[in-house]
mmCIF file of C-alpha atoms in Angstrom:
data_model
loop_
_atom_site.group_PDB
_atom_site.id
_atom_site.type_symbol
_atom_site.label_atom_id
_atom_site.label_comp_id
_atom_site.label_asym_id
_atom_site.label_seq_id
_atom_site.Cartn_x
_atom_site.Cartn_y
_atom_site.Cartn_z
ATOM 1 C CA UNK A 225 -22.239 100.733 -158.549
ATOM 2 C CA UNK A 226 -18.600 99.709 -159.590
ATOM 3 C CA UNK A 227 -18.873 102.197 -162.644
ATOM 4 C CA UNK A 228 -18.780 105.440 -160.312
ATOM 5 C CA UNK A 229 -15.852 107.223 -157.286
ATOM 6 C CA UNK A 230 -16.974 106.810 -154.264
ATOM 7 C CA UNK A 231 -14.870 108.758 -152.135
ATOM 8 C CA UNK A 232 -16.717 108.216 -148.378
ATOM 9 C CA UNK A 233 -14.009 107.593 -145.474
ATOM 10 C CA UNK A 234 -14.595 105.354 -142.188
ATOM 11 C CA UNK A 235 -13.853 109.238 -140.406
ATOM 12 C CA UNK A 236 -16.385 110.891 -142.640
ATOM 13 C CA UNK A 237 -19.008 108.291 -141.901
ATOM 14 C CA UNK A 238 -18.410 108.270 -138.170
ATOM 15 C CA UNK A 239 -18.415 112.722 -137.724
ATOM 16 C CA UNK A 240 -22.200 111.849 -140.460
ATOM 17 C CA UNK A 241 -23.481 109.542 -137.670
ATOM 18 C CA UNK A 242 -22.328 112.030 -135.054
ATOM 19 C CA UNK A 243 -23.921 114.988 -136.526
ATOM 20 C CA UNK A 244 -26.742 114.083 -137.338
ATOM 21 C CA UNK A 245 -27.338 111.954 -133.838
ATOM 22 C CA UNK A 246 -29.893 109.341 -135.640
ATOM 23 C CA UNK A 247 -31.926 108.551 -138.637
ATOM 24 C CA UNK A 248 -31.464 111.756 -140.932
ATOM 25 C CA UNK A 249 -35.162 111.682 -141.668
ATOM 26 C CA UNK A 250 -37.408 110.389 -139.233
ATOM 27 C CA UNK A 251 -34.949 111.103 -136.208
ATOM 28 C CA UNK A 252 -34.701 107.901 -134.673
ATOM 29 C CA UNK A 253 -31.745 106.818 -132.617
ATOM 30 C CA UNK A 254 -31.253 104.044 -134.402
ATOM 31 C CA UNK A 255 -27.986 101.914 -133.265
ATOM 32 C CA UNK A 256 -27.390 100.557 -136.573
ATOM 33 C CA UNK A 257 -27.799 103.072 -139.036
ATOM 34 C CA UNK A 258 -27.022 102.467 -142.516
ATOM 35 C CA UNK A 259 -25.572 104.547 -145.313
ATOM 36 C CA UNK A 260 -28.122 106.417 -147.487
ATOM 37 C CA UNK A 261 -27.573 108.314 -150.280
ATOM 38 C CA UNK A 262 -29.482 111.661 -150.276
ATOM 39 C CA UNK A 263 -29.311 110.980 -154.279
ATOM 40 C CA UNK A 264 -29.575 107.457 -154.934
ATOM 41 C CA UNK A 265 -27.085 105.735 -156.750
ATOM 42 C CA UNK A 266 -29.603 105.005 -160.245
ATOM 43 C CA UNK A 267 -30.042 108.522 -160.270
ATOM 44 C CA UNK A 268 -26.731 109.323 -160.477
ATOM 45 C CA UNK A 269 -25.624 109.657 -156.650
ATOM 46 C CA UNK A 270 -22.138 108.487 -154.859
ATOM 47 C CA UNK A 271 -21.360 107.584 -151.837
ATOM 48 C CA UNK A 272 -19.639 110.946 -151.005
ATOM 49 C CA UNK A 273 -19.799 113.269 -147.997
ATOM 50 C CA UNK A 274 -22.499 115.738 -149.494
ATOM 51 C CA UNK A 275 -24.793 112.654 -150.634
ATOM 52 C CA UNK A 276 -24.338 110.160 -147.874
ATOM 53 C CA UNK A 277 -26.856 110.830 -144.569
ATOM 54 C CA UNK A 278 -27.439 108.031 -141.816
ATOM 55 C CA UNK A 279 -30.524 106.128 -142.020
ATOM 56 C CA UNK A 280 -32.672 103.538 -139.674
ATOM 57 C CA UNK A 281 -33.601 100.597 -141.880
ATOM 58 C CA UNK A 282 -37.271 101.207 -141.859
ATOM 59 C CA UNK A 283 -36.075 105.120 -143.472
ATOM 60 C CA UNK A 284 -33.465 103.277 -146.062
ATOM 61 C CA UNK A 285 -35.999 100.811 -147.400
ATOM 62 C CA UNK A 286 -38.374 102.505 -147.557
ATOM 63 C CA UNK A 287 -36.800 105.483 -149.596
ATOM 64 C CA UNK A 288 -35.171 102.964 -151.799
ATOM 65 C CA UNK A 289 -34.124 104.921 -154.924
ATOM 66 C CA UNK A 290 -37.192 107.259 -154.536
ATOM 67 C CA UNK A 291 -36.384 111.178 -154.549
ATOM 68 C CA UNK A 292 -35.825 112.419 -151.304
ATOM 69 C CA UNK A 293 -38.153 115.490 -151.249
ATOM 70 C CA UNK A 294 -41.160 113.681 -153.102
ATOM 71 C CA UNK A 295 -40.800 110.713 -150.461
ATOM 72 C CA UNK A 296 -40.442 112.897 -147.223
ATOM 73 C CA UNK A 297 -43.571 114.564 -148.555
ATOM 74 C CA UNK A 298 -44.659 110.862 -148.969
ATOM 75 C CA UNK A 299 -44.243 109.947 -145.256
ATOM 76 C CA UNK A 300 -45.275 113.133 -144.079
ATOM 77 C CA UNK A 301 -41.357 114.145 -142.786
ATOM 78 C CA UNK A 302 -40.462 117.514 -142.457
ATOM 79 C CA UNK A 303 -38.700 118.242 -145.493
ATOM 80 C CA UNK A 304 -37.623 121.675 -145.129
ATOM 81 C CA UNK A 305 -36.082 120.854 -141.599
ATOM 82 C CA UNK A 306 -34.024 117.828 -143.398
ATOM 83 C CA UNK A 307 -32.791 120.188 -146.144
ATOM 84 C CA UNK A 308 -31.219 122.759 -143.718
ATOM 85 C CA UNK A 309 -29.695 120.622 -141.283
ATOM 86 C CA UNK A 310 -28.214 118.699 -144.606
ATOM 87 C CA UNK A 311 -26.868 121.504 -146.199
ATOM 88 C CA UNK A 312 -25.377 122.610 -142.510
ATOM 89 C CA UNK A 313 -23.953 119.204 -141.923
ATOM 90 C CA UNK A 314 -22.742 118.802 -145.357
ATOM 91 C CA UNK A 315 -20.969 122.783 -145.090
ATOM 92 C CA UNK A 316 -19.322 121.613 -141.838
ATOM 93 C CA UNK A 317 -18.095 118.424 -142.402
ATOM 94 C CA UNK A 318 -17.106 119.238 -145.934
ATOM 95 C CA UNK A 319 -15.032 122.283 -144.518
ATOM 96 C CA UNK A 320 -13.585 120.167 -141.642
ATOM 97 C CA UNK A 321 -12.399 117.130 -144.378
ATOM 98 C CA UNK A 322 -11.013 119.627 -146.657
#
């Protein structure tokens, strides 16, 4: 993890949390969500705005390094819902942090 930029601020993590109002996949309102990566870090994934989504715990290990479209198939998520509300969430926050 120490060989690759992460670039993720304290601000950008707080507007992800905000946005997304929960667990990124399953939709819990999870008080303590943790930092996923959409891409996981052994597949080449940061910790950056477009790759970081909040997660419950049950959601984060459970994903572990898996990819994210096989595994919400997996667990029977709606992946096409996930993908556009990513790519919206990523678009505005990436334009707002510019």
């Amino acid at each position: 993890m120490a060989r690759v930029t992460h670039d993720l601020t304290d601000a950008q993590w707080d507007a992800l949390k905000a946005s997304w109002g929960g667990c990124a996949y399953c939709g819990s309102p999870a008080t303590s969500l943790q930092k996923d990566c959409v891409q996981a870090i052994s597949r080449g994934g940061r910790y950056t705005l477009g790759n970081v989504v909040p997660a419950c715990g049950s959601c984060n290990a459970s994903k572990c390094n898996a990819e994210v479209t096989g595994w919400l198939r997996r667990k029977k998520l709606d992946e096409r819902s996930f993908l556009v509300r990513h790519y919206e969430i990523s678009t505005e926050l990436t334009t707002r942090f510019a």
